[in-house]
Amino acid sequence: MTRTTEAPALPHFAMTHTGHVRKINEDAILARPELGLWVVSDGMGGHAAGDFASRTVIAMLDALPTDLPPAQIPRAARDALQHAHAGIRAEGDRLGQGTIGATVVLLVIAEGHFMCLWAGDSRLYRVRDGQIEMISADHSVVGELVEQGYLDWDEAEHHPHANQITRAVGVGETLEIDKRRGEVRPGDRFLLCSDGLTKYARAETLRQQVDGVPLERAGETLMQTALDGGGADNVSLIVVEA
């Protein structure tokens, strides 16, 4: 006789904050630990438009069935993002105010592996054995400079064109989504975040604040770092422990 049991939900901490300057939080986050799914989305387009874009991304992913088999989650997430892309484009046409859109970074953990999907400059990091690795790669003007070896990611945060992204959900006719997979080891910690955090915290700071401390404290410390640094943008973060 074969017996199957549900895997326990992984511990996580999720938080989003409007910051000190913006009046509206155009970021949106999603935690679906029963699916092993976590998402951060950062809206662009100003006020209601950016808010609409990020929340459309989250709503489409939040609608995924709870009983999806792990093998089907990546495909279902991709389809949801394509539906969000179409809906945001339609709203942009209706408003007639130019391009609106949202970044997205999505983490799925299942059966000893992780998968990251992303478009834009919201990021996924992994902390393992005292080291931090950036899993995603920014779709931005400065991201291309990093890929070409002219800058590192920390330098890119302070470049004059740091905010110019080249890919987002809702922007352009076709949505291109990058993907990265890998194995998960016990003790791995993953950090999803919007650029409202990374513009105030270098990778080493992120590592120090995530590694080896309770998840809630890690998340609250990261948030306070962004707010103490100025909080000029919305800030969103999710910390997940494997």
Coordinates of C-alpha atoms in Angstrom, one line a residue:
M1 CA 0.0 0.0 0.0
T2 CA 1.3 3.5 -0.9
R3 CA 0.6 6.3 1.5
T4 CA 1.0 10.0 0.4
T5 CA 1.2 12.9 2.8
E6 CA 1.2 16.6 2.2
A7 CA 4.5 18.3 2.6
P8 CA 4.5 20.8 5.5
A9 CA 4.3 24.5 4.5
L10 CA 7.6 26.2 4.6
P11 CA 8.1 29.0 7.1
H12 CA 8.2 32.5 5.7
F13 CA 7.8 36.2 6.6
A14 CA 6.2 38.7 4.2
M15 CA 5.9 42.5 4.5
T16 CA 5.2 45.5 2.3
H17 CA 5.4 49.2 3.2
T18 CA 4.4 52.4 1.4
G19 CA 7.7 54.1 2.5
H20 CA 8.2 57.6 3.6
V21 CA 7.6 59.5 0.4
R22 CA 5.0 57.8 -1.8
K23 CA 1.3 58.2 -1.0
I24 CA 0.2 54.9 -2.6
N25 CA 1.8 51.5 -2.3
E26 CA 2.2 50.3 -5.8
D27 CA 3.9 47.1 -4.6
A28 CA 1.9 43.9 -4.0
I29 CA 3.0 40.6 -2.5
L30 CA 1.6 37.1 -2.3
A31 CA 2.3 34.1 0.0
R32 CA 0.8 30.8 -0.9
P33 CA 2.8 28.4 1.3
E34 CA 0.3 25.6 0.6
L35 CA 1.5 25.7 -3.0
G36 CA 5.1 26.6 -2.2
L37 CA 4.6 29.9 -4.0
W38 CA 5.7 33.4 -3.1
V39 CA 5.5 36.6 -5.3
V40 CA 6.6 40.2 -5.2
S41 CA 5.3 42.7 -7.8
D42 CA 6.2 46.4 -8.2
G43 CA 3.8 48.5 -10.2
M44 CA 4.9 51.2 -12.6
G45 CA 2.8 53.9 -14.3
G46 CA 2.0 56.2 -11.4
H47 CA -0.7 56.1 -8.6
A48 CA -3.7 54.0 -9.6
A49 CA -2.2 52.6 -12.8
G50 CA 0.8 51.1 -11.0
D51 CA -1.3 49.9 -8.2
F52 CA -3.7 48.2 -10.7
A53 CA -0.8 46.5 -12.5
S54 CA 0.8 44.9 -9.5
R55 CA -2.5 43.9 -8.0
T56 CA -3.5 42.3 -11.3
V57 CA -0.4 40.2 -11.3
I58 CA -1.0 39.1 -7.7
A59 CA -4.7 38.4 -8.3
M60 CA -4.1 36.2 -11.2
L61 CA -1.6 34.1 -9.2
D62 CA -3.7 34.1 -6.2
A63 CA -6.5 32.5 -8.3
L64 CA -4.4 29.3 -8.8
P65 CA -6.2 26.2 -7.4
T66 CA -5.0 25.1 -4.0
D67 CA -4.8 21.5 -5.1
L68 CA -2.5 21.9 -8.1
P69 CA 0.1 19.1 -8.3
P70 CA 3.7 20.5 -7.9
A71 CA 4.6 19.6 -11.5
Q72 CA 1.8 21.8 -12.8
I73 CA 2.5 24.9 -10.7
P74 CA 5.2 26.4 -13.0
R75 CA 3.0 26.2 -16.1
A76 CA 0.0 27.5 -14.3
A77 CA 2.0 30.4 -13.0
R78 CA 3.3 31.3 -16.4
D79 CA -0.2 31.2 -17.8
A80 CA -1.4 33.4 -15.0
L81 CA 1.3 36.0 -15.8
Q82 CA 0.3 36.0 -19.4
H83 CA -3.3 36.6 -18.5
A84 CA -2.2 39.5 -16.2
H85 CA -0.1 40.9 -19.1
A86 CA -3.2 41.0 -21.3
G87 CA -5.4 42.5 -18.6
I88 CA -2.8 45.3 -17.8
R89 CA -2.4 46.1 -21.5
A90 CA -6.1 46.4 -21.9
E91 CA -6.4 48.7 -18.9
G92 CA -3.5 50.9 -20.3
D93 CA -5.4 51.2 -23.6
R94 CA -8.6 52.1 -21.7
L95 CA -6.9 54.8 -19.6
G96 CA -5.0 56.2 -22.6
Q97 CA -2.2 57.4 -20.4
G98 CA 0.7 55.5 -21.9
T99 CA 2.5 52.4 -20.6
I100 CA 1.6 50.8 -17.3
G101 CA 3.0 47.6 -16.0
A102 CA 4.6 45.7 -13.1
T103 CA 7.7 43.8 -12.4
V104 CA 7.3 40.3 -11.0
V105 CA 9.6 37.8 -9.2
L106 CA 8.1 34.5 -8.3
L107 CA 9.5 31.6 -6.3
V108 CA 8.2 28.0 -6.3
I109 CA 9.6 25.4 -4.0
A110 CA 8.6 21.8 -4.3
E111 CA 10.1 18.3 -4.1
G112 CA 13.6 19.5 -3.2
H113 CA 13.9 22.1 -6.0
F114 CA 13.1 25.7 -6.6
M115 CA 12.0 27.6 -9.6
C116 CA 12.2 31.4 -10.1
L117 CA 10.2 33.2 -12.8
W118 CA 10.8 37.0 -13.2
A119 CA 10.4 40.0 -15.4
G120 CA 11.8 43.4 -14.5
D121 CA 14.1 44.3 -11.6
S122 CA 12.4 42.8 -8.5
R123 CA 14.9 40.2 -7.2
L124 CA 15.4 36.8 -5.7
Y125 CA 18.4 36.0 -3.6
R126 CA 19.5 32.8 -1.9
V127 CA 21.5 32.6 1.3
R128 CA 23.3 29.3 1.7
D129 CA 26.2 28.4 4.0
G130 CA 26.9 32.0 4.8
Q131 CA 27.0 33.1 1.2
I132 CA 24.5 35.1 -0.8
E133 CA 23.7 34.6 -4.5
M134 CA 21.4 36.7 -6.7
I135 CA 19.2 34.1 -8.5
S136 CA 17.4 36.6 -10.8
A137 CA 19.0 39.1 -13.1
D138 CA 17.5 42.6 -13.6
H139 CA 15.8 43.4 -16.8
S140 CA 17.0 47.0 -16.9
V141 CA 19.4 49.3 -18.6
V142 CA 22.0 48.9 -15.9
G143 CA 21.3 45.2 -15.7
E144 CA 22.7 44.9 -19.2
L145 CA 25.8 46.8 -18.1
V146 CA 26.3 44.3 -15.3
E147 CA 25.9 41.3 -17.7
Q148 CA 28.5 42.9 -20.0
G149 CA 30.9 43.2 -17.0
Y150 CA 31.0 47.0 -16.7
L151 CA 29.3 47.2 -13.3
D152 CA 28.5 44.9 -10.4
W153 CA 24.9 44.7 -9.0
D154 CA 25.7 46.9 -6.0
E155 CA 27.2 49.6 -8.3
A156 CA 24.2 49.4 -10.5
E157 CA 21.9 50.5 -7.7
H158 CA 23.5 53.9 -7.8
H159 CA 23.7 54.4 -11.5
P160 CA 21.7 57.4 -13.0
H161 CA 19.6 55.0 -15.1
A162 CA 19.0 52.5 -12.3
N163 CA 15.2 52.8 -12.5
Q164 CA 14.9 52.2 -16.3
I165 CA 13.6 48.7 -16.7
T166 CA 13.5 46.9 -20.0
R167 CA 10.8 44.3 -19.3
A168 CA 7.6 44.2 -17.3
V169 CA 4.2 42.5 -17.2
G170 CA 1.9 44.6 -19.3
V171 CA 4.6 46.3 -21.3
G172 CA 5.0 45.4 -25.0
E173 CA 3.0 43.0 -27.2
T174 CA 4.8 39.9 -25.9
L175 CA 5.7 39.1 -22.3
E176 CA 9.1 37.3 -22.0
I177 CA 9.6 35.6 -18.6
D178 CA 13.0 34.4 -17.6
K179 CA 13.4 31.2 -15.5
R180 CA 16.0 29.6 -13.3
R181 CA 15.8 26.3 -11.5
G182 CA 18.0 24.7 -8.8
E183 CA 18.1 22.3 -5.9
V184 CA 17.1 23.3 -2.4
R185 CA 19.2 22.3 0.6
P186 CA 18.1 22.2 4.2
G187 CA 18.7 25.6 5.7
D188 CA 18.5 27.6 2.5
R189 CA 16.9 31.0 2.8
F190 CA 15.4 32.9 -0.1
L191 CA 14.7 36.6 -0.2
L192 CA 12.3 38.1 -2.7
C193 CA 12.2 41.9 -2.8
S194 CA 11.4 45.0 -4.8
D195 CA 14.0 47.6 -5.6
G196 CA 12.7 49.7 -2.7
L197 CA 14.9 47.5 -0.5
T198 CA 17.9 46.9 -2.7
K199 CA 18.6 50.5 -3.4
Y200 CA 19.4 50.9 0.4
A201 CA 21.0 47.5 1.1
R202 CA 24.0 45.9 -0.6
A203 CA 24.2 42.2 -1.0
E204 CA 26.4 41.8 2.0
T205 CA 24.0 43.7 4.1
L206 CA 21.2 41.5 2.9
R207 CA 23.2 38.4 3.8
Q208 CA 24.0 39.6 7.3
Q209 CA 20.4 40.4 8.0
V210 CA 18.9 37.2 6.6
D211 CA 21.4 34.6 7.7
G212 CA 21.0 32.8 11.0
V213 CA 18.4 34.9 12.7
P214 CA 14.6 34.3 13.2
L215 CA 12.6 34.9 10.0
E216 CA 10.5 37.7 11.5
R217 CA 13.5 39.5 12.9
A218 CA 15.3 39.2 9.6
G219 CA 12.3 40.6 7.7
E220 CA 11.7 43.5 10.1
T221 CA 15.4 44.4 10.1
L222 CA 15.5 44.5 6.3
M223 CA 12.4 46.7 6.2
Q224 CA 13.9 49.0 8.8
T225 CA 17.1 49.3 6.8
A226 CA 15.1 50.5 3.8
L227 CA 13.1 53.0 5.8
D228 CA 16.1 54.3 7.7
G229 CA 17.9 54.7 4.4
G230 CA 15.2 57.1 3.2
G231 CA 12.2 55.0 2.2
A232 CA 11.8 57.0 -1.0
D233 CA 10.1 54.0 -2.7
N234 CA 7.6 51.3 -1.7
V235 CA 9.4 48.4 0.0
S236 CA 8.4 44.8 -0.3
L237 CA 10.1 41.6 0.9
I238 CA 9.5 38.0 1.6
V239 CA 11.9 35.7 3.4
V240 CA 11.4 31.9 3.0
E241 CA 13.3 29.1 4.7
A242 CA 13.7 25.7 3.3

